[in-house]
Amino acid sequence: MQLSMRIKTSSLCTLTFLNFNILVRDSVARVLPEWNKNLPLYNYLYGIYAFALVEMNQHLEAENYAKQGLDMNRRDGNAIHSLAHVYEMTGQFDKGISFFENTINDWDV
């Protein structure tokens, strides 16, 4: 991962930890329209944005962005993490278990 993206990701994680989820959501939302699939690491924006949406209790939208991120890169840890939270927070436990069982080779190290 490029240094600038690692710094940005670390900053977003810090903001999330400090419960500044609106800032995380909005900062990613501002840059998402400016990026495209030809730019490096584009898919990671979807996973990061999905996580911010989860933290804002916008589960349906978070699920959509997480799935889009996974369609671009099935190993995107942020998208996997976000989708797991969606299933947990919406009480879709069977769906979450199935998701993990069907994708274990994508995130197992």
PDB file of N, CA and C in Angstrom:
ATOM      1  N   MET A   1       0.846  -1.175   0.000  1.00  0.00           N
ATOM      2  CA  MET A   1       0.000   0.000   0.000  1.00  0.00           C
ATOM      3  C   MET A   1       0.892   1.239   0.000  1.00  0.00           C
ATOM      4  N   GLN A   2       0.562   2.215  -0.796  1.00  0.00           N
ATOM      5  CA  GLN A   2       1.355   3.429  -0.894  1.00  0.00           C
ATOM      6  C   GLN A   2       1.351   4.168   0.443  1.00  0.00           C
ATOM      7  N   LEU A   3       2.440   4.886   0.740  1.00  0.00           N
ATOM      8  CA  LEU A   3       2.574   5.604   2.000  1.00  0.00           C
ATOM      9  C   LEU A   3       1.428   6.584   2.210  1.00  0.00           C
ATOM     10  N   SER A   4       1.062   7.340   1.183  1.00  0.00           N
ATOM     11  CA  SER A   4      -0.005   8.332   1.341  1.00  0.00           C
ATOM     12  C   SER A   4      -1.330   7.668   1.718  1.00  0.00           C
ATOM     13  N   MET A   5      -1.599   6.482   1.135  1.00  0.00           N
ATOM     14  CA  MET A   5      -2.829   5.771   1.470  1.00  0.00           C
ATOM     15  C   MET A   5      -2.757   5.215   2.889  1.00  0.00           C
ATOM     16  N   ARG A   6      -1.577   4.753   3.326  1.00  0.00           N
ATOM     17  CA  ARG A   6      -1.434   4.245   4.702  1.00  0.00           C
ATOM     18  C   ARG A   6      -1.658   5.362   5.709  1.00  0.00           C
ATOM     19  N   ILE A   7      -1.128   6.549   5.421  1.00  0.00           N
ATOM     20  CA  ILE A   7      -1.322   7.692   6.312  1.00  0.00           C
ATOM     21  C   ILE A   7      -2.791   8.054   6.362  1.00  0.00           C
ATOM     22  N   LYS A   8      -3.442   8.112   5.219  1.00  0.00           N
ATOM     23  CA  LYS A   8      -4.857   8.452   5.164  1.00  0.00           C
ATOM     24  C   LYS A   8      -5.683   7.414   5.926  1.00  0.00           C
ATOM     25  N   THR A   9      -5.379   6.129   5.722  1.00  0.00           N
ATOM     26  CA  THR A   9      -6.102   5.061   6.406  1.00  0.00           C
ATOM     27  C   THR A   9      -5.891   5.173   7.910  1.00  0.00           C
ATOM     28  N   SER A  10      -4.655   5.444   8.342  1.00  0.00           N
ATOM     29  CA  SER A  10      -4.375   5.602   9.771  1.00  0.00           C
ATOM     30  C   SER A  10      -5.137   6.778  10.343  1.00  0.00           C
ATOM     31  N   SER A  11      -5.213   7.867   9.598  1.00  0.00           N
ATOM     32  CA  SER A  11      -5.959   9.038  10.045  1.00  0.00           C
ATOM     33  C   SER A  11      -7.439   8.717  10.194  1.00  0.00           C
ATOM     34  N   LEU A  12      -7.981   7.978   9.227  1.00  0.00           N
ATOM     35  CA  LEU A  12      -9.391   7.612   9.299  1.00  0.00           C
ATOM     36  C   LEU A  12      -9.657   6.678  10.474  1.00  0.00           C
ATOM     37  N   CYS A  13      -8.738   5.761  10.730  1.00  0.00           N
ATOM     38  CA  CYS A  13      -8.892   4.858  11.880  1.00  0.00           C
ATOM     39  C   CYS A  13      -8.870   5.642  13.187  1.00  0.00           C
ATOM     40  N   THR A  14      -7.981   6.618  13.281  1.00  0.00           N
ATOM     41  CA  THR A  14      -7.906   7.454  14.481  1.00  0.00           C
ATOM     42  C   THR A  14      -9.195   8.231  14.671  1.00  0.00           C
ATOM     43  N   LEU A  15      -9.709   8.804  13.610  1.00  0.00           N
ATOM     44  CA  LEU A  15     -10.973   9.548  13.702  1.00  0.00           C
ATOM     45  C   LEU A  15     -12.119   8.638  14.125  1.00  0.00           C
ATOM     46  N   THR A  16     -12.139   7.414  13.609  1.00  0.00           N
ATOM     47  CA  THR A  16     -13.178   6.461  13.995  1.00  0.00           C
ATOM     48  C   THR A  16     -13.054   6.127  15.479  1.00  0.00           C
ATOM     49  N   PHE A  17     -11.829   5.858  15.924  1.00  0.00           N
ATOM     50  CA  PHE A  17     -11.586   5.532  17.325  1.00  0.00           C
ATOM     51  C   PHE A  17     -12.048   6.658  18.240  1.00  0.00           C
ATOM     52  N   LEU A  18     -11.861   7.893  17.792  1.00  0.00           N
ATOM     53  CA  LEU A  18     -12.268   9.061  18.580  1.00  0.00           C
ATOM     54  C   LEU A  18     -13.754   9.393  18.414  1.00  0.00           C
ATOM     55  N   ASN A  19     -14.464   8.558  17.672  1.00  0.00           N
ATOM     56  CA  ASN A  19     -15.902   8.695  17.443  1.00  0.00           C
ATOM     57  C   ASN A  19     -16.254   9.906  16.574  1.00  0.00           C
ATOM     58  N   PHE A  20     -15.362  10.266  15.652  1.00  0.00           N
ATOM     59  CA  PHE A  20     -15.634  11.319  14.685  1.00  0.00           C
ATOM     60  C   PHE A  20     -16.082  10.691  13.365  1.00  0.00           C
ATOM     61  N   ASN A  21     -17.080   9.842  13.452  1.00  0.00           N
ATOM     62  CA  ASN A  21     -17.514   9.050  12.302  1.00  0.00           C
ATOM     63  C   ASN A  21     -18.080   9.897  11.167  1.00  0.00           C
ATOM     64  N   ILE A  22     -18.687  11.010  11.504  1.00  0.00           N
ATOM     65  CA  ILE A  22     -19.218  11.892  10.455  1.00  0.00           C
ATOM     66  C   ILE A  22     -18.066  12.416   9.595  1.00  0.00           C
ATOM     67  N   LEU A  23     -16.948  12.763  10.234  1.00  0.00           N
ATOM     68  CA  LEU A  23     -15.787  13.255   9.479  1.00  0.00           C
ATOM     69  C   LEU A  23     -15.227  12.180   8.565  1.00  0.00           C
ATOM     70  N   VAL A  24     -15.184  10.944   9.062  1.00  0.00           N
ATOM     71  CA  VAL A  24     -14.677   9.844   8.236  1.00  0.00           C
ATOM     72  C   VAL A  24     -15.587   9.653   7.037  1.00  0.00           C
ATOM     73  N   ARG A  25     -16.880   9.536   7.304  1.00  0.00           N
ATOM     74  CA  ARG A  25     -17.850   9.321   6.223  1.00  0.00           C
ATOM     75  C   ARG A  25     -17.761  10.439   5.190  1.00  0.00           C
ATOM     76  N   ASP A  26     -17.760  11.668   5.658  1.00  0.00           N
ATOM     77  CA  ASP A  26     -17.798  12.801   4.739  1.00  0.00           C
ATOM     78  C   ASP A  26     -16.482  13.000   3.989  1.00  0.00           C
ATOM     79  N   SER A  27     -15.345  12.687   4.630  1.00  0.00           N
ATOM     80  CA  SER A  27     -14.070  12.865   3.913  1.00  0.00           C
ATOM     81  C   SER A  27     -13.957  11.867   2.760  1.00  0.00           C
ATOM     82  N   VAL A  28     -14.403  10.638   2.991  1.00  0.00           N
ATOM     83  CA  VAL A  28     -14.376   9.653   1.904  1.00  0.00           C
ATOM     84  C   VAL A  28     -15.408  10.007   0.842  1.00  0.00           C
ATOM     85  N   ALA A  29     -16.576  10.453   1.270  1.00  0.00           N
ATOM     86  CA  ALA A  29     -17.636  10.821   0.317  1.00  0.00           C
ATOM     87  C   ALA A  29     -17.175  11.948  -0.609  1.00  0.00           C
ATOM     88  N   ARG A  30     -16.336  12.842  -0.095  1.00  0.00           N
ATOM     89  CA  ARG A  30     -15.848  13.954  -0.926  1.00  0.00           C
ATOM     90  C   ARG A  30     -14.885  13.499  -2.011  1.00  0.00           C
ATOM     91  N   VAL A  31     -14.046  12.499  -1.721  1.00  0.00           N
ATOM     92  CA  VAL A  31     -13.053  12.085  -2.710  1.00  0.00           C
ATOM     93  C   VAL A  31     -13.551  10.981  -3.638  1.00  0.00           C
ATOM     94  N   LEU A  32     -14.556  10.235  -3.213  1.00  0.00           N
ATOM     95  CA  LEU A  32     -15.033   9.103  -4.014  1.00  0.00           C
ATOM     96  C   LEU A  32     -15.416   9.499  -5.440  1.00  0.00           C
ATOM     97  N   PRO A  33     -16.124  10.607  -5.657  1.00  0.00           N
ATOM     98  CA  PRO A  33     -16.467  10.968  -7.043  1.00  0.00           C
ATOM     99  C   PRO A  33     -15.270  11.378  -7.897  1.00  0.00           C
ATOM    100  N   GLU A  34     -14.164  11.744  -7.249  1.00  0.00           N
ATOM    101  CA  GLU A  34     -12.978  12.197  -7.979  1.00  0.00           C
ATOM    102  C   GLU A  34     -12.078  11.037  -8.406  1.00  0.00           C
ATOM    103  N   TRP A  35     -12.288   9.865  -7.835  1.00  0.00           N
ATOM    104  CA  TRP A  35     -11.483   8.691  -8.162  1.00  0.00           C
ATOM    105  C   TRP A  35     -12.210   7.847  -9.185  1.00  0.00           C
ATOM    106  N   ASN A  36     -11.465   6.940  -9.817  1.00  0.00           N
ATOM    107  CA  ASN A  36     -12.099   6.001 -10.736  1.00  0.00           C
ATOM    108  C   ASN A  36     -11.375   4.665 -10.657  1.00  0.00           C
ATOM    109  N   LYS A  37     -11.934   3.663 -11.293  1.00  0.00           N
ATOM    110  CA  LYS A  37     -11.402   2.295 -11.193  1.00  0.00           C
ATOM    111  C   LYS A  37      -9.979   2.151 -11.716  1.00  0.00           C
ATOM    112  N   ASN A  38      -9.512   3.100 -12.493  1.00  0.00           N
ATOM    113  CA  ASN A  38      -8.157   3.018 -13.040  1.00  0.00           C
ATOM    114  C   ASN A  38      -7.091   3.501 -12.061  1.00  0.00           C
ATOM    115  N   LEU A  39      -7.506   4.118 -10.970  1.00  0.00           N
ATOM    116  CA  LEU A  39      -6.545   4.615  -9.985  1.00  0.00           C
ATOM    117  C   LEU A  39      -6.216   3.521  -8.975  1.00  0.00           C
ATOM    118  N   PRO A  40      -4.968   3.470  -8.519  1.00  0.00           N
ATOM    119  CA  PRO A  40      -4.579   2.438  -7.555  1.00  0.00           C
ATOM    120  C   PRO A  40      -5.393   2.540  -6.266  1.00  0.00           C
ATOM    121  N   LEU A  41      -5.738   1.398  -5.725  1.00  0.00           N
ATOM    122  CA  LEU A  41      -6.405   1.290  -4.429  1.00  0.00           C
ATOM    123  C   LEU A  41      -7.827   1.858  -4.404  1.00  0.00           C
ATOM    124  N   TYR A  42      -8.397   2.078  -5.565  1.00  0.00           N
ATOM    125  CA  TYR A  42      -9.755   2.642  -5.655  1.00  0.00           C
ATOM    126  C   TYR A  42     -10.756   1.842  -4.829  1.00  0.00           C
ATOM    127  N   ASN A  43     -10.681   0.523  -4.902  1.00  0.00           N
ATOM    128  CA  ASN A  43     -11.661  -0.312  -4.210  1.00  0.00           C
ATOM    129  C   ASN A  43     -11.644  -0.104  -2.700  1.00  0.00           C
ATOM    130  N   TYR A  44     -10.485   0.254  -2.146  1.00  0.00           N
ATOM    131  CA  TYR A  44     -10.402   0.421  -0.698  1.00  0.00           C
ATOM    132  C   TYR A  44     -11.266   1.566  -0.183  1.00  0.00           C
ATOM    133  N   LEU A  45     -11.508   2.543  -1.020  1.00  0.00           N
ATOM    134  CA  LEU A  45     -12.400   3.630  -0.603  1.00  0.00           C
ATOM    135  C   LEU A  45     -13.782   3.092  -0.247  1.00  0.00           C
ATOM    136  N   TYR A  46     -14.228   2.087  -0.983  1.00  0.00           N
ATOM    137  CA  TYR A  46     -15.554   1.523  -0.735  1.00  0.00           C
ATOM    138  C   TYR A  46     -15.624   0.838   0.628  1.00  0.00           C
ATOM    139  N   GLY A  47     -14.584   0.106   0.985  1.00  0.00           N
ATOM    140  CA  GLY A  47     -14.564  -0.553   2.286  1.00  0.00           C
ATOM    141  C   GLY A  47     -14.494   0.438   3.436  1.00  0.00           C
ATOM    142  N   ILE A  48     -13.662   1.465   3.272  1.00  0.00           N
ATOM    143  CA  ILE A  48     -13.538   2.496   4.307  1.00  0.00           C
ATOM    144  C   ILE A  48     -14.852   3.261   4.441  1.00  0.00           C
ATOM    145  N   TYR A  49     -15.440   3.608   3.325  1.00  0.00           N
ATOM    146  CA  TYR A  49     -16.715   4.331   3.347  1.00  0.00           C
ATOM    147  C   TYR A  49     -17.808   3.466   3.967  1.00  0.00           C
ATOM    148  N   ALA A  50     -17.824   2.182   3.626  1.00  0.00           N
ATOM    149  CA  ALA A  50     -18.815   1.265   4.189  1.00  0.00           C
ATOM    150  C   ALA A  50     -18.689   1.221   5.709  1.00  0.00           C
ATOM    151  N   PHE A  51     -17.458   1.175   6.208  1.00  0.00           N
ATOM    152  CA  PHE A  51     -17.282   1.118   7.663  1.00  0.00           C
ATOM    153  C   PHE A  51     -17.803   2.392   8.326  1.00  0.00           C
ATOM    154  N   ALA A  52     -17.519   3.537   7.723  1.00  0.00           N
ATOM    155  CA  ALA A  52     -18.027   4.796   8.285  1.00  0.00           C
ATOM    156  C   ALA A  52     -19.553   4.801   8.282  1.00  0.00           C
ATOM    157  N   LEU A  53     -20.160   4.274   7.227  1.00  0.00           N
ATOM    158  CA  LEU A  53     -21.619   4.192   7.172  1.00  0.00           C
ATOM    159  C   LEU A  53     -22.171   3.265   8.244  1.00  0.00           C
ATOM    160  N   VAL A  54     -21.487   2.151   8.488  1.00  0.00           N
ATOM    161  CA  VAL A  54     -21.902   1.237   9.560  1.00  0.00           C
ATOM    162  C   VAL A  54     -21.902   1.984  10.891  1.00  0.00           C
ATOM    163  N   GLU A  55     -20.833   2.724  11.148  1.00  0.00           N
ATOM    164  CA  GLU A  55     -20.714   3.455  12.402  1.00  0.00           C
ATOM    165  C   GLU A  55     -21.780   4.542  12.543  1.00  0.00           C
ATOM    166  N   MET A  56     -22.345   4.961  11.417  1.00  0.00           N
ATOM    167  CA  MET A  56     -23.416   5.967  11.435  1.00  0.00           C
ATOM    168  C   MET A  56     -24.803   5.314  11.390  1.00  0.00           C
ATOM    169  N   ASN A  57     -24.826   3.981  11.551  1.00  0.00           N
ATOM    170  CA  ASN A  57     -26.075   3.206  11.510  1.00  0.00           C
ATOM    171  C   ASN A  57     -26.809   3.304  10.179  1.00  0.00           C
ATOM    172  N   GLN A  58     -26.077   3.488   9.114  1.00  0.00           N
ATOM    173  CA  GLN A  58     -26.630   3.505   7.765  1.00  0.00           C
ATOM    174  C   GLN A  58     -26.321   2.145   7.126  1.00  0.00           C
ATOM    175  N   HIS A  59     -26.966   1.113   7.665  1.00  0.00           N
ATOM    176  CA  HIS A  59     -26.609  -0.266   7.345  1.00  0.00           C
ATOM    177  C   HIS A  59     -26.882  -0.669   5.900  1.00  0.00           C
ATOM    178  N   LEU A  60     -27.995  -0.274   5.362  1.00  0.00           N
ATOM    179  CA  LEU A  60     -28.317  -0.656   3.986  1.00  0.00           C
ATOM    180  C   LEU A  60     -27.296  -0.068   3.009  1.00  0.00           C
ATOM    181  N   GLU A  61     -26.990   1.195   3.199  1.00  0.00           N
ATOM    182  CA  GLU A  61     -26.003   1.856   2.337  1.00  0.00           C
ATOM    183  C   GLU A  61     -24.606   1.255   2.562  1.00  0.00           C
ATOM    184  N   ALA A  62     -24.287   0.941   3.820  1.00  0.00           N
ATOM    185  CA  ALA A  62     -22.996   0.324   4.133  1.00  0.00           C
ATOM    186  C   ALA A  62     -22.870  -1.036   3.449  1.00  0.00           C
ATOM    187  N   GLU A  63     -23.935  -1.814   3.482  1.00  0.00           N
ATOM    188  CA  GLU A  63     -23.915  -3.119   2.826  1.00  0.00           C
ATOM    189  C   GLU A  63     -23.656  -2.974   1.331  1.00  0.00           C
ATOM    190  N   ASN A  64     -24.295  -2.001   0.717  1.00  0.00           N
ATOM    191  CA  ASN A  64     -24.123  -1.760  -0.712  1.00  0.00           C
ATOM    192  C   ASN A  64     -22.666  -1.414  -1.046  1.00  0.00           C
ATOM    193  N   TYR A  65     -22.073  -0.499  -0.306  1.00  0.00           N
ATOM    194  CA  TYR A  65     -20.692  -0.087  -0.582  1.00  0.00           C
ATOM    195  C   TYR A  65     -19.702  -1.206  -0.275  1.00  0.00           C
ATOM    196  N   ALA A  66     -19.935  -1.950   0.808  1.00  0.00           N
ATOM    197  CA  ALA A  66     -19.045  -3.070   1.135  1.00  0.00           C
ATOM    198  C   ALA A  66     -19.070  -4.116   0.020  1.00  0.00           C
ATOM    199  N   LYS A  67     -20.254  -4.428  -0.472  1.00  0.00           N
ATOM    200  CA  LYS A  67     -20.362  -5.422  -1.548  1.00  0.00           C
ATOM    201  C   LYS A  67     -19.716  -4.919  -2.834  1.00  0.00           C
ATOM    202  N   GLN A  68     -19.843  -3.624  -3.122  1.00  0.00           N
ATOM    203  CA  GLN A  68     -19.177  -3.075  -4.305  1.00  0.00           C
ATOM    204  C   GLN A  68     -17.658  -3.180  -4.159  1.00  0.00           C
ATOM    205  N   GLY A  69     -17.154  -2.874  -2.963  1.00  0.00           N
ATOM    206  CA  GLY A  69     -15.720  -3.000  -2.714  1.00  0.00           C
ATOM    207  C   GLY A  69     -15.250  -4.430  -2.886  1.00  0.00           C
ATOM    208  N   LEU A  70     -16.041  -5.387  -2.379  1.00  0.00           N
ATOM    209  CA  LEU A  70     -15.675  -6.795  -2.510  1.00  0.00           C
ATOM    210  C   LEU A  70     -15.770  -7.275  -3.948  1.00  0.00           C
ATOM    211  N   ASP A  71     -16.675  -6.695  -4.729  1.00  0.00           N
ATOM    212  CA  ASP A  71     -16.741  -7.048  -6.155  1.00  0.00           C
ATOM    213  C   ASP A  71     -15.459  -6.639  -6.875  1.00  0.00           C
ATOM    214  N   MET A  72     -14.831  -5.552  -6.417  1.00  0.00           N
ATOM    215  CA  MET A  72     -13.586  -5.089  -7.031  1.00  0.00           C
ATOM    216  C   MET A  72     -12.367  -5.821  -6.477  1.00  0.00           C
ATOM    217  N   ASN A  73     -12.435  -6.204  -5.189  1.00  0.00           N
ATOM    218  CA  ASN A  73     -11.310  -6.882  -4.541  1.00  0.00           C
ATOM    219  C   ASN A  73     -11.864  -7.714  -3.392  1.00  0.00           C
ATOM    220  N   ARG A  74     -12.003  -8.996  -3.613  1.00  0.00           N
ATOM    221  CA  ARG A  74     -12.634  -9.868  -2.617  1.00  0.00           C
ATOM    222  C   ARG A  74     -11.815  -9.984  -1.330  1.00  0.00           C
ATOM    223  N   ARG A  75     -10.569  -9.498  -1.340  1.00  0.00           N
ATOM    224  CA  ARG A  75      -9.706  -9.557  -0.153  1.00  0.00           C
ATOM    225  C   ARG A  75      -9.668  -8.236   0.612  1.00  0.00           C
ATOM    226  N   ASP A  76     -10.523  -7.299   0.292  1.00  0.00           N
ATOM    227  CA  ASP A  76     -10.542  -5.992   0.953  1.00  0.00           C
ATOM    228  C   ASP A  76     -11.003  -6.158   2.408  1.00  0.00           C
ATOM    229  N   GLY A  77     -10.051  -6.056   3.326  1.00  0.00           N
ATOM    230  CA  GLY A  77     -10.350  -6.247   4.747  1.00  0.00           C
ATOM    231  C   GLY A  77     -11.366  -5.281   5.304  1.00  0.00           C
ATOM    232  N   ASN A  78     -11.332  -4.028   4.847  1.00  0.00           N
ATOM    233  CA  ASN A  78     -12.308  -3.054   5.323  1.00  0.00           C
ATOM    234  C   ASN A  78     -13.721  -3.423   4.875  1.00  0.00           C
ATOM    235  N   ALA A  79     -13.843  -3.868   3.649  1.00  0.00           N
ATOM    236  CA  ALA A  79     -15.168  -4.241   3.136  1.00  0.00           C
ATOM    237  C   ALA A  79     -15.680  -5.496   3.841  1.00  0.00           C
ATOM    238  N   ILE A  80     -14.792  -6.476   4.060  1.00  0.00           N
ATOM    239  CA  ILE A  80     -15.180  -7.691   4.784  1.00  0.00           C
ATOM    240  C   ILE A  80     -15.640  -7.335   6.194  1.00  0.00           C
ATOM    241  N   HIS A  81     -14.847  -6.540   6.872  1.00  0.00           N
ATOM    242  CA  HIS A  81     -15.152  -6.113   8.236  1.00  0.00           C
ATOM    243  C   HIS A  81     -16.485  -5.363   8.287  1.00  0.00           C
ATOM    244  N   SER A  82     -16.683  -4.461   7.350  1.00  0.00           N
ATOM    245  CA  SER A  82     -17.911  -3.665   7.318  1.00  0.00           C
ATOM    246  C   SER A  82     -19.133  -4.530   7.078  1.00  0.00           C
ATOM    247  N   LEU A  83     -19.038  -5.446   6.130  1.00  0.00           N
ATOM    248  CA  LEU A  83     -20.177  -6.309   5.829  1.00  0.00           C
ATOM    249  C   LEU A  83     -20.500  -7.212   7.022  1.00  0.00           C
ATOM    250  N   ALA A  84     -19.467  -7.680   7.715  1.00  0.00           N
ATOM    251  CA  ALA A  84     -19.695  -8.485   8.921  1.00  0.00           C
ATOM    252  C   ALA A  84     -20.459  -7.676   9.968  1.00  0.00           C
ATOM    253  N   HIS A  85     -20.076  -6.410  10.131  1.00  0.00           N
ATOM    254  CA  HIS A  85     -20.798  -5.551  11.074  1.00  0.00           C
ATOM    255  C   HIS A  85     -22.243  -5.325  10.646  1.00  0.00           C
ATOM    256  N   VAL A  86     -22.463  -5.143   9.371  1.00  0.00           N
ATOM    257  CA  VAL A  86     -23.839  -4.965   8.884  1.00  0.00           C
ATOM    258  C   VAL A  86     -24.681  -6.163   9.285  1.00  0.00           C
ATOM    259  N   TYR A  87     -24.181  -7.353   9.004  1.00  0.00           N
ATOM    260  CA  TYR A  87     -24.943  -8.560   9.323  1.00  0.00           C
ATOM    261  C   TYR A  87     -25.161  -8.696  10.831  1.00  0.00           C
ATOM    262  N   GLU A  88     -24.147  -8.350  11.600  1.00  0.00           N
ATOM    263  CA  GLU A  88     -24.287  -8.429  13.056  1.00  0.00           C
ATOM    264  C   GLU A  88     -25.306  -7.407  13.570  1.00  0.00           C
ATOM    265  N   MET A  89     -25.152  -6.164  13.152  1.00  0.00           N
ATOM    266  CA  MET A  89     -25.967  -5.079  13.698  1.00  0.00           C
ATOM    267  C   MET A  89     -27.413  -5.100  13.205  1.00  0.00           C
ATOM    268  N   THR A  90     -27.659  -5.833  12.140  1.00  0.00           N
ATOM    269  CA  THR A  90     -29.034  -5.944  11.645  1.00  0.00           C
ATOM    270  C   THR A  90     -29.653  -7.300  11.992  1.00  0.00           C
ATOM    271  N   GLY A  91     -28.945  -8.070  12.820  1.00  0.00           N
ATOM    272  CA  GLY A  91     -29.482  -9.341  13.284  1.00  0.00           C
ATOM    273  C   GLY A  91     -29.524 -10.437  12.237  1.00  0.00           C
ATOM    274  N   GLN A  92     -28.731 -10.286  11.183  1.00  0.00           N
ATOM    275  CA  GLN A  92     -28.683 -11.287  10.119  1.00  0.00           C
ATOM    276  C   GLN A  92     -27.525 -12.259  10.381  1.00  0.00           C
ATOM    277  N   PHE A  93     -27.605 -12.941  11.520  1.00  0.00           N
ATOM    278  CA  PHE A  93     -26.495 -13.772  11.972  1.00  0.00           C
ATOM    279  C   PHE A  93     -26.224 -14.940  11.027  1.00  0.00           C
ATOM    280  N   ASP A  94     -27.270 -15.583  10.551  1.00  0.00           N
ATOM    281  CA  ASP A  94     -27.070 -16.704   9.630  1.00  0.00           C
ATOM    282  C   ASP A  94     -26.403 -16.246   8.339  1.00  0.00           C
ATOM    283  N   LYS A  95     -26.805 -15.072   7.878  1.00  0.00           N
ATOM    284  CA  LYS A  95     -26.205 -14.524   6.660  1.00  0.00           C
ATOM    285  C   LYS A  95     -24.726 -14.201   6.896  1.00  0.00           C
ATOM    286  N   GLY A  96     -24.419 -13.674   8.074  1.00  0.00           N
ATOM    287  CA  GLY A  96     -23.040 -13.367   8.414  1.00  0.00           C
ATOM    288  C   GLY A  96     -22.177 -14.609   8.510  1.00  0.00           C
ATOM    289  N   ILE A  97     -22.705 -15.640   9.147  1.00  0.00           N
ATOM    290  CA  ILE A  97     -21.957 -16.902   9.263  1.00  0.00           C
ATOM    291  C   ILE A  97     -21.714 -17.487   7.880  1.00  0.00           C
ATOM    292  N   SER A  98     -22.740 -17.479   7.060  1.00  0.00           N
ATOM    293  CA  SER A  98     -22.606 -17.989   5.695  1.00  0.00           C
ATOM    294  C   SER A  98     -21.572 -17.188   4.905  1.00  0.00           C
ATOM    295  N   PHE A  99     -21.609 -15.870   5.063  1.00  0.00           N
ATOM    296  CA  PHE A  99     -20.646 -14.996   4.386  1.00  0.00           C
ATOM    297  C   PHE A  99     -19.220 -15.390   4.760  1.00  0.00           C
ATOM    298  N   PHE A 100     -18.968 -15.570   6.054  1.00  0.00           N
ATOM    299  CA  PHE A 100     -17.623 -15.941   6.491  1.00  0.00           C
ATOM    300  C   PHE A 100     -17.237 -17.329   6.009  1.00  0.00           C
ATOM    301  N   GLU A 101     -18.149 -18.261   6.092  1.00  0.00           N
ATOM    302  CA  GLU A 101     -17.842 -19.620   5.640  1.00  0.00           C
ATOM    303  C   GLU A 101     -17.516 -19.661   4.147  1.00  0.00           C
ATOM    304  N   ASN A 102     -18.222 -18.858   3.362  1.00  0.00           N
ATOM    305  CA  ASN A 102     -18.026 -18.870   1.911  1.00  0.00           C
ATOM    306  C   ASN A 102     -16.838 -18.041   1.435  1.00  0.00           C
ATOM    307  N   THR A 103     -16.295 -17.217   2.317  1.00  0.00           N
ATOM    308  CA  THR A 103     -15.195 -16.336   1.897  1.00  0.00           C
ATOM    309  C   THR A 103     -13.922 -16.546   2.712  1.00  0.00           C
ATOM    310  N   ILE A 104     -13.870 -17.591   3.506  1.00  0.00           N
ATOM    311  CA  ILE A 104     -12.711 -17.778   4.398  1.00  0.00           C
ATOM    312  C   ILE A 104     -11.384 -17.801   3.645  1.00  0.00           C
ATOM    313  N   ASN A 105     -11.354 -18.330   2.450  1.00  0.00           N
ATOM    314  CA  ASN A 105     -10.097 -18.360   1.695  1.00  0.00           C
ATOM    315  C   ASN A 105      -9.687 -16.982   1.202  1.00  0.00           C
ATOM    316  N   ASP A 106     -10.600 -16.034   1.216  1.00  0.00           N
ATOM    317  CA  ASP A 106     -10.283 -14.667   0.772  1.00  0.00           C
ATOM    318  C   ASP A 106      -9.624 -13.843   1.870  1.00  0.00           C
ATOM    319  N   TRP A 107      -9.880 -14.173   3.121  1.00  0.00           N
ATOM    320  CA  TRP A 107      -9.316 -13.360   4.204  1.00  0.00           C
ATOM    321  C   TRP A 107      -8.466 -14.151   5.173  1.00  0.00           C
ATOM    322  N   ASP A 108      -8.390 -15.450   5.034  1.00  0.00           N
ATOM    323  CA  ASP A 108      -7.550 -16.257   5.898  1.00  0.00           C
ATOM    324  C   ASP A 108      -6.085 -16.076   5.503  1.00  0.00           C
ATOM    325  N   VAL A 109      -5.208 -15.896   6.487  1.00  0.00           N
ATOM    326  CA  VAL A 109      -3.781 -15.711   6.192  1.00  0.00           C
ATOM    327  C   VAL A 109      -2.967 -16.921   6.561  1.00  0.00           C
TER     328      VAL A 109
END
